[in-house]
mmCIF file of C-alpha atoms and ligand atoms in Angstrom:
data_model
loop_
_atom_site.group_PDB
_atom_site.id
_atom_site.type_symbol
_atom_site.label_atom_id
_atom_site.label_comp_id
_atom_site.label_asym_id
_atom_site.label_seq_id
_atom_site.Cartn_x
_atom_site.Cartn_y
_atom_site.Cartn_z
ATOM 1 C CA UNK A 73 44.465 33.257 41.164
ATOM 2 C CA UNK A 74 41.225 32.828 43.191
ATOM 3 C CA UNK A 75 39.489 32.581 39.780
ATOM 4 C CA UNK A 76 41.777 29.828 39.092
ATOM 5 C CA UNK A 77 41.050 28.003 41.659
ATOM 6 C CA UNK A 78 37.214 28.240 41.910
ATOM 7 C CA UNK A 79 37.259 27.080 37.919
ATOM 8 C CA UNK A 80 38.828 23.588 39.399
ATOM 9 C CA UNK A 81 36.446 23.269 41.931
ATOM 10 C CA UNK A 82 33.836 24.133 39.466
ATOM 11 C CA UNK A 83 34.749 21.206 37.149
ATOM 12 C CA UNK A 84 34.952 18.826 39.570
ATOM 13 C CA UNK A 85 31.513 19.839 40.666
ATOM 14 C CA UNK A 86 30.417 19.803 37.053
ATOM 15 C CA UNK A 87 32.033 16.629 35.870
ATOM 16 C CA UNK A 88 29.924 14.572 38.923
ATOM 17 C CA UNK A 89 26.900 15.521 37.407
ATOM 18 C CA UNK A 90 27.963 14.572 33.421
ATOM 19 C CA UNK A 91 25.918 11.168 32.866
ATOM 20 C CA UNK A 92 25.854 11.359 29.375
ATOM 21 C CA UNK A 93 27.802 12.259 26.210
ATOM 22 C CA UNK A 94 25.489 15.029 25.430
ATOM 23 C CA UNK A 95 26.287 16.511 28.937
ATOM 24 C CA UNK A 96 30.062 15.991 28.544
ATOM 25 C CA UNK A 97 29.538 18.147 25.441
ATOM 26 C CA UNK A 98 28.029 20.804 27.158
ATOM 27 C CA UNK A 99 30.459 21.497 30.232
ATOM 28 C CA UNK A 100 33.135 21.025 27.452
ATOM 29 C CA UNK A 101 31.600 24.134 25.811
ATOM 30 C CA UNK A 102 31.363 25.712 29.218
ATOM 31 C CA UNK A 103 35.237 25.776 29.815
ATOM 32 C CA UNK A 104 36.580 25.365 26.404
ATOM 33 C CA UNK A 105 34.449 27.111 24.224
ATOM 34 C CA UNK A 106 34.978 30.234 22.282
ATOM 35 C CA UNK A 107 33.251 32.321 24.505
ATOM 36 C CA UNK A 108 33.805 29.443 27.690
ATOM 37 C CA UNK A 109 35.564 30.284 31.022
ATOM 38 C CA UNK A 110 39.300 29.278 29.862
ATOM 39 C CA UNK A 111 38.846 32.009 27.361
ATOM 40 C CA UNK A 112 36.915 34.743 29.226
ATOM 41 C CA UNK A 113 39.860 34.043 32.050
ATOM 42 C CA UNK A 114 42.812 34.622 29.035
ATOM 43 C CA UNK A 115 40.700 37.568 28.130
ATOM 44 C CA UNK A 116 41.608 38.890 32.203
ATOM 45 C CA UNK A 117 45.271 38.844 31.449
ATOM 46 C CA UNK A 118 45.538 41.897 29.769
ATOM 47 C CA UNK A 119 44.846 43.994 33.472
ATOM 48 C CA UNK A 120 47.316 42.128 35.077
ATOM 49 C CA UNK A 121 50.928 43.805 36.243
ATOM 50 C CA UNK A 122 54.024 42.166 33.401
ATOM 51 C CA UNK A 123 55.281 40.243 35.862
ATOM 52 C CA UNK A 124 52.271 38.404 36.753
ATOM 53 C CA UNK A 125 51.216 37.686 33.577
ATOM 54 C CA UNK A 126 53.836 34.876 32.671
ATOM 55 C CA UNK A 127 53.146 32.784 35.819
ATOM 56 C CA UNK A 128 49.049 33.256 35.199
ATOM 57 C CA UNK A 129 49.301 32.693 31.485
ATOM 58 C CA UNK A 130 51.390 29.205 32.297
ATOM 59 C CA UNK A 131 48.563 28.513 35.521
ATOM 60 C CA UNK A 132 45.948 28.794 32.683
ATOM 61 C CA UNK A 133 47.398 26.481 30.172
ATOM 62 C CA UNK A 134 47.719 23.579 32.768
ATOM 63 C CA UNK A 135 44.401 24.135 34.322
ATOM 64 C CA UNK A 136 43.180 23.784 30.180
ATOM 65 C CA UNK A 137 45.373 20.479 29.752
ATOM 66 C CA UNK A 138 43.791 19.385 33.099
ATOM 67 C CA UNK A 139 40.614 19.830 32.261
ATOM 68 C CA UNK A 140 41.006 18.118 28.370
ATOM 69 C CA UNK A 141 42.849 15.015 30.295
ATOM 70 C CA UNK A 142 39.712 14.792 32.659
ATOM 71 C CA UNK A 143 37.131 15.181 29.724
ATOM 72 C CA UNK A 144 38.878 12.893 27.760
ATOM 73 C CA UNK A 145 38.651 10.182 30.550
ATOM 74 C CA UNK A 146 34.850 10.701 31.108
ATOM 75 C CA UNK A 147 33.902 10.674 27.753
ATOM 76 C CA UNK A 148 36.224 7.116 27.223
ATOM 77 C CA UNK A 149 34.047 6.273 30.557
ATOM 78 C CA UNK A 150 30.649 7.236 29.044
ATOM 79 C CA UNK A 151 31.742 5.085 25.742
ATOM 80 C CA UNK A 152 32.238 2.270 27.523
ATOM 81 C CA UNK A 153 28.775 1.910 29.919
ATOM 82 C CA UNK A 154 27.053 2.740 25.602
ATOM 83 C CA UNK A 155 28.757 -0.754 25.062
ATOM 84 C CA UNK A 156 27.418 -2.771 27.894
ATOM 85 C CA UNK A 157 24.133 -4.540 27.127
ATOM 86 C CA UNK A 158 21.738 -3.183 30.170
ATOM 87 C CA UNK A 159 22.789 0.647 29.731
ATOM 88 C CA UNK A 160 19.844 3.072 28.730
ATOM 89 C CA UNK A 161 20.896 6.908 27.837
ATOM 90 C CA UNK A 162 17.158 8.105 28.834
ATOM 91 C CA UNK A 163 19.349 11.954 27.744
ATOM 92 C CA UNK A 164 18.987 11.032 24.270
ATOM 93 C CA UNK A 165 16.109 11.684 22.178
ATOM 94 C CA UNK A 166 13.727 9.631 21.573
ATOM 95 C CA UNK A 167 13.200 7.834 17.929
ATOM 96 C CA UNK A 168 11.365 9.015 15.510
ATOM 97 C CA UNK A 169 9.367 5.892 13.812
ATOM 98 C CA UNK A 170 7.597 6.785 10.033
ATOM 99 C CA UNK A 171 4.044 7.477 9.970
ATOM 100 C CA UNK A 172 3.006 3.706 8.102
ATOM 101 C CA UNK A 173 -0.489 3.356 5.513
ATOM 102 C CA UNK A 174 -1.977 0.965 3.573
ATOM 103 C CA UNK A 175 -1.256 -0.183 0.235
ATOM 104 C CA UNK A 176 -3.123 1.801 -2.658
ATOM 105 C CA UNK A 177 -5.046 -1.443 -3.351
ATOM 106 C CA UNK A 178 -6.086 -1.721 0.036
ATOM 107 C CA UNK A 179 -7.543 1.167 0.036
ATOM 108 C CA UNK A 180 -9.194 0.666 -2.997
ATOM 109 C CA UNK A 181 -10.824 -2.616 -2.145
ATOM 110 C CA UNK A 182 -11.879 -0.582 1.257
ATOM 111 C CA UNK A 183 -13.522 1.778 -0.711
ATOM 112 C CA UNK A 184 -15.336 -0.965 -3.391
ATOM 113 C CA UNK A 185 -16.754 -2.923 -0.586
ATOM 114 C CA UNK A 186 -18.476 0.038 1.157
ATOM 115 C CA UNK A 187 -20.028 0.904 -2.723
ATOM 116 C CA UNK A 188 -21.496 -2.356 -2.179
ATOM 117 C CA UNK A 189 -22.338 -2.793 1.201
ATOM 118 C CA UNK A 190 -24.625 0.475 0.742
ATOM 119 C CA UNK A 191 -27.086 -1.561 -1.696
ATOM 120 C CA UNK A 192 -26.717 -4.706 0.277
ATOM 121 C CA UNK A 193 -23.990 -6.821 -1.348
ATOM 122 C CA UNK A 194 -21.967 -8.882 1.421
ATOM 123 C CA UNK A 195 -18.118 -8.832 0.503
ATOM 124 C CA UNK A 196 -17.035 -12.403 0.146
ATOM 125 C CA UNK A 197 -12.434 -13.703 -0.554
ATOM 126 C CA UNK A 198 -12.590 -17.094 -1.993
ATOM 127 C CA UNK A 199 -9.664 -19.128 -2.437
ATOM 128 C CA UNK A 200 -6.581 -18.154 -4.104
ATOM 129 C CA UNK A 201 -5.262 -21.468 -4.975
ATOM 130 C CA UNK A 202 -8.419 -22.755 -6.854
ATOM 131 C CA UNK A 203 -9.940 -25.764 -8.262
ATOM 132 C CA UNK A 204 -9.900 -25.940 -12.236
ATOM 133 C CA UNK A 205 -13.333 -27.007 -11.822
ATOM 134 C CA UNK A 206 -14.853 -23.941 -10.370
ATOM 135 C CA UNK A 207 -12.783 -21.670 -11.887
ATOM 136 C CA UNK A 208 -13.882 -23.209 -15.272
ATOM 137 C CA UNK A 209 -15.663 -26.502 -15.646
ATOM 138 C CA UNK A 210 -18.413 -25.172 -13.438
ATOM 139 C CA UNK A 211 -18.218 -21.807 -15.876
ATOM 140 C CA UNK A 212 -19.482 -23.925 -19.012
ATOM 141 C CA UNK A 213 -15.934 -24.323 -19.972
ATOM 142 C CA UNK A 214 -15.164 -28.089 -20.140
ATOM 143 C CA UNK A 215 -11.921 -29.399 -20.659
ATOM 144 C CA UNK A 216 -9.905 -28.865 -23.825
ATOM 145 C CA UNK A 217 -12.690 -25.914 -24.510
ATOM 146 C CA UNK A 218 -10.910 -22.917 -26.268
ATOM 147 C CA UNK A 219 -12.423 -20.140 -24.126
ATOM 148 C CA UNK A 220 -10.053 -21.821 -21.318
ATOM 149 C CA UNK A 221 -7.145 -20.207 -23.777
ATOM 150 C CA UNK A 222 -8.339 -16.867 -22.770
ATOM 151 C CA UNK A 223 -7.531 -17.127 -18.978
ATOM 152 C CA UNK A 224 -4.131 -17.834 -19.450
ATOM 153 C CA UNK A 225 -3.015 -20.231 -16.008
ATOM 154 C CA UNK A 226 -0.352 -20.677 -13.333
ATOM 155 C CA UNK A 227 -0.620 -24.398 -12.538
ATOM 156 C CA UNK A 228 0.325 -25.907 -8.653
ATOM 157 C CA UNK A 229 2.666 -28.711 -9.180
ATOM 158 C CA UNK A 230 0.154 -30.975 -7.413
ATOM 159 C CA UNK A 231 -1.096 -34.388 -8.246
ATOM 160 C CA UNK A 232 -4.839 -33.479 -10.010
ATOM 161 C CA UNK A 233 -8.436 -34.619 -8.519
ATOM 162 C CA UNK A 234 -10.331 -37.074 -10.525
ATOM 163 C CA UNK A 235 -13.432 -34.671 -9.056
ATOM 164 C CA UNK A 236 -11.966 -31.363 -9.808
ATOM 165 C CA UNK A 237 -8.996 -31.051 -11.770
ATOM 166 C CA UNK A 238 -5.750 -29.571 -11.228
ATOM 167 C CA UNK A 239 -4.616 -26.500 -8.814
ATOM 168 C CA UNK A 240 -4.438 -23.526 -10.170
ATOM 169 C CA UNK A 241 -3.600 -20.015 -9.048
ATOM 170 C CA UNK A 242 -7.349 -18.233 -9.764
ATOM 171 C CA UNK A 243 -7.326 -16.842 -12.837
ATOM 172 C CA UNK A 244 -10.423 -14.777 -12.082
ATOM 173 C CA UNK A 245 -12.589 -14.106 -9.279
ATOM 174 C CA UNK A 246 -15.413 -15.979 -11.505
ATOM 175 C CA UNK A 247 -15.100 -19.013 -9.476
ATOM 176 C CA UNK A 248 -16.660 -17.206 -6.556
ATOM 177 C CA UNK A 249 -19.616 -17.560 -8.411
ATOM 178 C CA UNK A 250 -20.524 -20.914 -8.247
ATOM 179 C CA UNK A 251 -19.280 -21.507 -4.573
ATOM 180 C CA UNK A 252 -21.396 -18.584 -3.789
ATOM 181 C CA UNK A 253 -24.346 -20.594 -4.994
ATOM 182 C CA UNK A 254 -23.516 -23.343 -3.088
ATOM 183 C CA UNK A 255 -22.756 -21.843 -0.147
ATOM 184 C CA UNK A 256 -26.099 -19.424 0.312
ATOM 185 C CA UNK A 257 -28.577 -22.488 -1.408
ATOM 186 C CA UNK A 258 -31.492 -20.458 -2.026
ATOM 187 C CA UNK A 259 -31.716 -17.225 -3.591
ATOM 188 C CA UNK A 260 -32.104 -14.102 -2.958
ATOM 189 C CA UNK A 261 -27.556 -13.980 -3.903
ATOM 190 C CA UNK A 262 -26.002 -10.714 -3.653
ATOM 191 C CA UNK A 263 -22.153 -11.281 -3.349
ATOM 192 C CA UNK A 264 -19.032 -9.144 -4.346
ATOM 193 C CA UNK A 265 -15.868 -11.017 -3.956
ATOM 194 C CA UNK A 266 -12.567 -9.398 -3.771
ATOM 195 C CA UNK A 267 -9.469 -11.727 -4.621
ATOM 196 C CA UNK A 268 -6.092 -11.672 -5.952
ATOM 197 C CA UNK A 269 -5.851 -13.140 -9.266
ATOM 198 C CA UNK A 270 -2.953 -14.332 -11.440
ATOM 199 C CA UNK A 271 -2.019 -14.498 -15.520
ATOM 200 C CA UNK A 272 1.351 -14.515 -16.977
ATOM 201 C CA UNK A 273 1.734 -11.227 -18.252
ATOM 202 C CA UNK A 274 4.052 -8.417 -17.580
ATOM 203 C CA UNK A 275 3.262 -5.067 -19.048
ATOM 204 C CA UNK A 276 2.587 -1.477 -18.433
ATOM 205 C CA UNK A 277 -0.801 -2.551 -17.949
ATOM 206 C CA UNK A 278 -0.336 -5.961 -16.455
ATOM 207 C CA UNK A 279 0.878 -7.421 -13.656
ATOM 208 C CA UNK A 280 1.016 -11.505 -13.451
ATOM 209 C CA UNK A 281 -0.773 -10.870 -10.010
ATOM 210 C CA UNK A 282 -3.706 -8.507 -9.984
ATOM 211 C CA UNK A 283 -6.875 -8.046 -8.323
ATOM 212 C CA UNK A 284 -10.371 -8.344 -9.460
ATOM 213 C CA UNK A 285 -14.134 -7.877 -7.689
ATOM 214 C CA UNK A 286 -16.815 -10.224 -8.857
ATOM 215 C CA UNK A 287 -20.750 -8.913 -8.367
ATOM 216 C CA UNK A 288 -22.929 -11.995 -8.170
ATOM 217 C CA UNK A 289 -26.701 -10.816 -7.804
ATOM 218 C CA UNK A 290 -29.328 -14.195 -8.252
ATOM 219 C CA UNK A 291 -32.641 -13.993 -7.366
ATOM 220 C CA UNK A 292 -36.248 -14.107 -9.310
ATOM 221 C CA UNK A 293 -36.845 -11.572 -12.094
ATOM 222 C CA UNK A 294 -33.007 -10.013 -12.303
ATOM 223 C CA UNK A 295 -32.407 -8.947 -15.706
ATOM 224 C CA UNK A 296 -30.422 -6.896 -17.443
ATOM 225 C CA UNK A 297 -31.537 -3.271 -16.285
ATOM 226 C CA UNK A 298 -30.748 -4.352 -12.426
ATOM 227 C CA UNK A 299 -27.199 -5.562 -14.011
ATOM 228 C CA UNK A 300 -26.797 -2.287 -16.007
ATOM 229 C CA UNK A 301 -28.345 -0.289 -12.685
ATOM 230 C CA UNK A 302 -25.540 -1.341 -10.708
ATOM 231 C CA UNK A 303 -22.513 -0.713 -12.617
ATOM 232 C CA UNK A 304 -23.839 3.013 -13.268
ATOM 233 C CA UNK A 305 -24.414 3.100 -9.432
ATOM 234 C CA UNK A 306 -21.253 1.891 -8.685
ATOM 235 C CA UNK A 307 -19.231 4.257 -11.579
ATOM 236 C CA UNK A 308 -20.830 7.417 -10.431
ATOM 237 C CA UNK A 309 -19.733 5.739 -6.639
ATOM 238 C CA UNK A 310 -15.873 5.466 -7.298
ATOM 239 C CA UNK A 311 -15.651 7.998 -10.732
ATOM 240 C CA UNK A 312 -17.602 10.600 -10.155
ATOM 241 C CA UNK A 313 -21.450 11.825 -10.933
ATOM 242 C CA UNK A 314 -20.566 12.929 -14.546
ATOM 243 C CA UNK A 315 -19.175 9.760 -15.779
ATOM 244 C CA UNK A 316 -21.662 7.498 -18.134
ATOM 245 C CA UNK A 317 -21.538 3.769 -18.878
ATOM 246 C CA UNK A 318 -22.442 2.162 -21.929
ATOM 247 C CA UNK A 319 -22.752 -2.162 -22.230
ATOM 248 C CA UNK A 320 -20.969 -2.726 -25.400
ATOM 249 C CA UNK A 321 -22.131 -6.730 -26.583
ATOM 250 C CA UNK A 322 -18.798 -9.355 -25.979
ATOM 251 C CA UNK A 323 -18.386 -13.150 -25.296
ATOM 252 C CA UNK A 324 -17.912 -14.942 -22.425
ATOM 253 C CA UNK A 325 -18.912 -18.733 -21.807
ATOM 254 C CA UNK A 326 -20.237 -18.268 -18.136
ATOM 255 C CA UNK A 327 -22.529 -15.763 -19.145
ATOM 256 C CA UNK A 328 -25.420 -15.009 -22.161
ATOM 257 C CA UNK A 329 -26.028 -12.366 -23.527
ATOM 258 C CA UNK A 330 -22.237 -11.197 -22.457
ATOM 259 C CA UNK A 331 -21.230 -7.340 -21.982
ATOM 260 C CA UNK A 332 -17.982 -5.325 -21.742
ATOM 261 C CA UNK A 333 -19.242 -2.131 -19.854
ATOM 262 C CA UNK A 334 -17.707 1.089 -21.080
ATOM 263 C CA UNK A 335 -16.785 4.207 -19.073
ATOM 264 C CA UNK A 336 -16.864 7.545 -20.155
ATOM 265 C CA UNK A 337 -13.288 9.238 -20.255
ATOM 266 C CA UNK A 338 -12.839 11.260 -17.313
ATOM 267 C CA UNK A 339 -10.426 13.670 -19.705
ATOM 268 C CA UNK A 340 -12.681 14.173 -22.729
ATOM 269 C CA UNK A 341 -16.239 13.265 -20.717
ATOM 270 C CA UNK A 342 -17.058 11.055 -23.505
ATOM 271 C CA UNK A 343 -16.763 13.380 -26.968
ATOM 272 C CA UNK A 344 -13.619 11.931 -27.865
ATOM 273 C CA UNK A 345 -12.140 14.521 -28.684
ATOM 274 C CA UNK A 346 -10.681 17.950 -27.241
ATOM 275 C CA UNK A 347 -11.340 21.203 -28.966
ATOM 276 C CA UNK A 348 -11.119 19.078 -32.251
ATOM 277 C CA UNK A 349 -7.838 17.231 -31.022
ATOM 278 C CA UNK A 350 -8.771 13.690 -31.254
ATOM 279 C CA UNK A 351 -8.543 12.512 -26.730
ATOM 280 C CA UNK A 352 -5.119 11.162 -26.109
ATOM 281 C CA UNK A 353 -6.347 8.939 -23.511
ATOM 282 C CA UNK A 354 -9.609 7.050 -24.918
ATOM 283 C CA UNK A 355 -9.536 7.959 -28.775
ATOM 284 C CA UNK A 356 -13.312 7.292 -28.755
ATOM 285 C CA UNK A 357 -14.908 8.889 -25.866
ATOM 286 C CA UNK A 358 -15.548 5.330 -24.181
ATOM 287 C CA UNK A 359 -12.972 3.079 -22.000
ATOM 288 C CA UNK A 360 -13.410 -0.665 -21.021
ATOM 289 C CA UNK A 361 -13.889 -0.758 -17.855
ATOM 290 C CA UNK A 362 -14.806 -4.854 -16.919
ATOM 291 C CA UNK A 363 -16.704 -8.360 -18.115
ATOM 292 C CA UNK A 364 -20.382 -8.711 -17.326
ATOM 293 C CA UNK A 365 -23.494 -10.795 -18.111
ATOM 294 C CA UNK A 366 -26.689 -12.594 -17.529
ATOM 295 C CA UNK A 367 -25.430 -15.710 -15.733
ATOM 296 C CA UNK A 368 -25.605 -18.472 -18.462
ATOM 297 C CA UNK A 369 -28.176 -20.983 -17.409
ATOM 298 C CA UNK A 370 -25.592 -24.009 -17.785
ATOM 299 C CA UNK A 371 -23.784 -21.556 -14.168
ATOM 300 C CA UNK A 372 -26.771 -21.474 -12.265
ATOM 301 C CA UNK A 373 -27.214 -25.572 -12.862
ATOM 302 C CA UNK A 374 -23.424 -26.066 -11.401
ATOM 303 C CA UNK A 375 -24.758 -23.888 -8.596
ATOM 304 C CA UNK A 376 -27.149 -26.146 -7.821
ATOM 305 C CA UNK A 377 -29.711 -23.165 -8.414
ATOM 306 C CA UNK A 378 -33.035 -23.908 -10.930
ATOM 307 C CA UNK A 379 -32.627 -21.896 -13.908
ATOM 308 C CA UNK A 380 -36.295 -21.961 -14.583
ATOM 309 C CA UNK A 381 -37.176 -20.195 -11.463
ATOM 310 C CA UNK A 382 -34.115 -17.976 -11.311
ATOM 311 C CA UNK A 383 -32.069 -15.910 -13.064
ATOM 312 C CA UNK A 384 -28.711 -13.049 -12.122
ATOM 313 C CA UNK A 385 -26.346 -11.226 -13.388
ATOM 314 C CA UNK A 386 -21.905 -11.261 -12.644
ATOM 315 C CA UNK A 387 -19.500 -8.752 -13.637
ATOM 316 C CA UNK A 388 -16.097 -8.586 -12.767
ATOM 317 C CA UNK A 389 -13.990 -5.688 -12.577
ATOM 318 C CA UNK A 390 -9.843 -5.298 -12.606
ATOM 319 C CA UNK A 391 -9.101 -3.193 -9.635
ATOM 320 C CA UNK A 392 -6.016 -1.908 -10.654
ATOM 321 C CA UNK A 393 -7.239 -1.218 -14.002
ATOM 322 C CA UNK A 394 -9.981 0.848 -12.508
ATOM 323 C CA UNK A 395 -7.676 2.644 -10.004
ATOM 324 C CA UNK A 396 -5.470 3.547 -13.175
ATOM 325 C CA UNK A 397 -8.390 5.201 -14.718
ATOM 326 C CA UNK A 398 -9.389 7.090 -11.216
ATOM 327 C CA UNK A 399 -9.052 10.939 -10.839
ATOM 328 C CA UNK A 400 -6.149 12.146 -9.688
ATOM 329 C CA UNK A 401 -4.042 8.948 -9.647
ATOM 330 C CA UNK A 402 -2.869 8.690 -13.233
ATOM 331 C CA UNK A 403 -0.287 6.000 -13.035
ATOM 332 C CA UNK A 404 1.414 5.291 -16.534
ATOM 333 C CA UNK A 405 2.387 1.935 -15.726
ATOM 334 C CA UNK A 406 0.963 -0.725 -13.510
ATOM 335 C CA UNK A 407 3.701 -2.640 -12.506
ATOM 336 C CA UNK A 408 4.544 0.201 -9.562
ATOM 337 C CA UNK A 409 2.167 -0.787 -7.547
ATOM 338 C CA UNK A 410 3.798 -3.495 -6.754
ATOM 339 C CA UNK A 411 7.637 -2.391 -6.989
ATOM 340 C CA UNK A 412 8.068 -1.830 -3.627
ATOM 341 C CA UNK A 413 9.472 1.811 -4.035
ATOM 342 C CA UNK A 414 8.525 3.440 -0.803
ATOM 343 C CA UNK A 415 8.621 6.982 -2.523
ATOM 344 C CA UNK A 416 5.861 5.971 -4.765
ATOM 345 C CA UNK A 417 3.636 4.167 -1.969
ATOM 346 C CA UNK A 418 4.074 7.042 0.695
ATOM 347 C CA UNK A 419 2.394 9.189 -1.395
ATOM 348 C CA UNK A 420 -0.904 8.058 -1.075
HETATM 349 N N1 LIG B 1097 -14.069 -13.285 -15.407
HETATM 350 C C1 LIG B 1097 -14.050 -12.425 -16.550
HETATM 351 C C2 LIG B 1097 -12.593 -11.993 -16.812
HETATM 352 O O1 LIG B 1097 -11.769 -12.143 -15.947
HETATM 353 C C3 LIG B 1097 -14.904 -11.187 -16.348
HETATM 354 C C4 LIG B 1097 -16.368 -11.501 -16.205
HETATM 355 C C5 LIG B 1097 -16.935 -11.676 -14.948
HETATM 356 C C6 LIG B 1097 -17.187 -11.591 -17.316
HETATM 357 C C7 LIG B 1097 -18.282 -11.954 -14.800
HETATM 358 C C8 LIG B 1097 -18.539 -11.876 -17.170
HETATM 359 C C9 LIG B 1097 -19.069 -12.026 -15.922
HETATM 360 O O2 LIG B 1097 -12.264 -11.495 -17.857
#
């Protein structure tokens, strides 16, 4: 019986201190758990005389309803203060927030500016939502020329400039060379621009927004050795040391003579072949890895730049195209970059 009795005083002792449902959980384990202090007192009954047992047994049970009545009533308590605006439960624990990071392409861009900043290029962003003129015009592609065909547009719904043509979103980072020129004056130019650029296409290897990085190198006496100089520097930069480019001839208006630099294959190193299994991957030991040139004379002159005194060299690069072809990334389609799918992106 004095057990009894010091088990109520006990729980109204306890209860005082309960200021949160996690506590109300605990003394409720104290007194009604399996192994709690209802139970270890029902174990006692056995070494009392018959006729005590009845009247302890029936003490017990109302001591248990008791106590569920009075836990019941706190915890409705506790539930209610959780509802008010101003009430903080500093018992519970604390949230766990996930660990953020950048977008592949960020880091990719972080990583293609430092290759660049190491020999002296100064990373430029120019706009966006671009001028036809500078994005073409000003590239020796005048209006109604074919070539414009090959940079399929997105046009802003915006009355045109009699100066400069209509909006467009930036087809290529190209334009950055000509506002380059204007913006430095004088040569010595050595630029990279990093920009989002947009075509209509939709495909495992396109995305109607994309990024590209434009070199832009002016100055007196560049030819092509210092253009070929720095896209081996900057593949055996991003590749690796045992990658080789090639600069296979092409066409491009804004630039003469005109280039599309090869790569290596990082899977067959350039044989084209694996243990006399024609490579998967390449076919010919060589992939395309960007656009390039000697800047075409007709550039420099929209630049405001003397083409008799100067010459320089532009590439321009596909960064997701290049990040495709990186070790150890191997995406199969492009298009999941941008899909949003947080169980893609945390991976990197
Ligand atoms: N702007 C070209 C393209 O998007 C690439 C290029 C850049 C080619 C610079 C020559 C020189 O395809």
């Amino acid at each position: 019986m004095k057990n009894l009795n010091e088990v109520s005083k006990d729980l109204t002792a306890d209860l005082k201190k309960v200021i949160s449902l996690a506590d109300l959980e605990n003394l409720q384990i104290k007194y009604l758990g399996r192994k709690g202090l209802i139970n270890s007192l029902l174990q006692s009954i056995k070494k009392l005389k018959p006729e005590e047992k009845k009247n302890f047994g029936k003490k017990i049970n109302d001591i248990k309803t008791a106590i569920k009545h009075l836990i019941e009533v706190k915890q409705k308590k506790l539930l209610y203060i959780h509802t008010q605006k101003d009430f903080i439960d500093i018992s519970l624990p604390g949230k766990q927030y996930q660990r953020g990071s950048l977008h592949l392409v960020t880091y990719a861009i972080e990583e293609i500016s430092e290759i660049f900043q190491k020999i002296g290029f100064i990373r430029m962003t120019y706009p966006e939502v671009e001028w036809e003129y500078f994005s073409f015009d000003a590239l020796n592609m005048p209006k109604g020329h074919p070539a414009r065909d090959d940079f399929e547009t997105f046009f802003i719904d915006v009355p045109a400039s009699r100066k400069n043509g209509k909006m467009i979103l930036s087809p290529h980072t190209s334009s950055g060379q000509v506002r380059e020129m204007i913006r430095v004056g004088k040569p010595p130019i050595r630029m990279i621009n990093i920009a989002k650029c947009y075509r209509p296409n939709w495909d495992t290897t396109h995305t109607p927004m994309f990024h590209q990085f434009e070199g832009l190198c002016v100055d007196e006496g560049i030819n092509i050795t210092h253009l070929k100089g720095a896209i081996n520097y900057f593949a055996k930069e991003f590749f690796a040391e045992d990658r080789e480019i090639r600069l296979r001839p092409a066409h491009f208006q804004f630039t003469e003579p005109s280039f599309e630099p090869d790569i290596t294959c990082g899977i067959c190193l350039g044989k084209g072949e694996i243990n006399g299994i024609k490579c998967r991957v390449c076919k010919s030991g060589w992939l395309e890895l960007a656009g390039a040139g000697m800047i075409h004379p007709n550039v420099l002159k929209a630049g405001g730049i003397d083409p008799d005194i100067y010459t320089g060299w532009a590439f321009g690069f596909g960064i997701e195209r290049i990040m495709m072809m990186k070790e150890g990334i191997k995406l199969d389609d492009m298009r999941i970059l941008y899909d949003g799918d947080i169980r893609f992106l945390e991976q990197f």
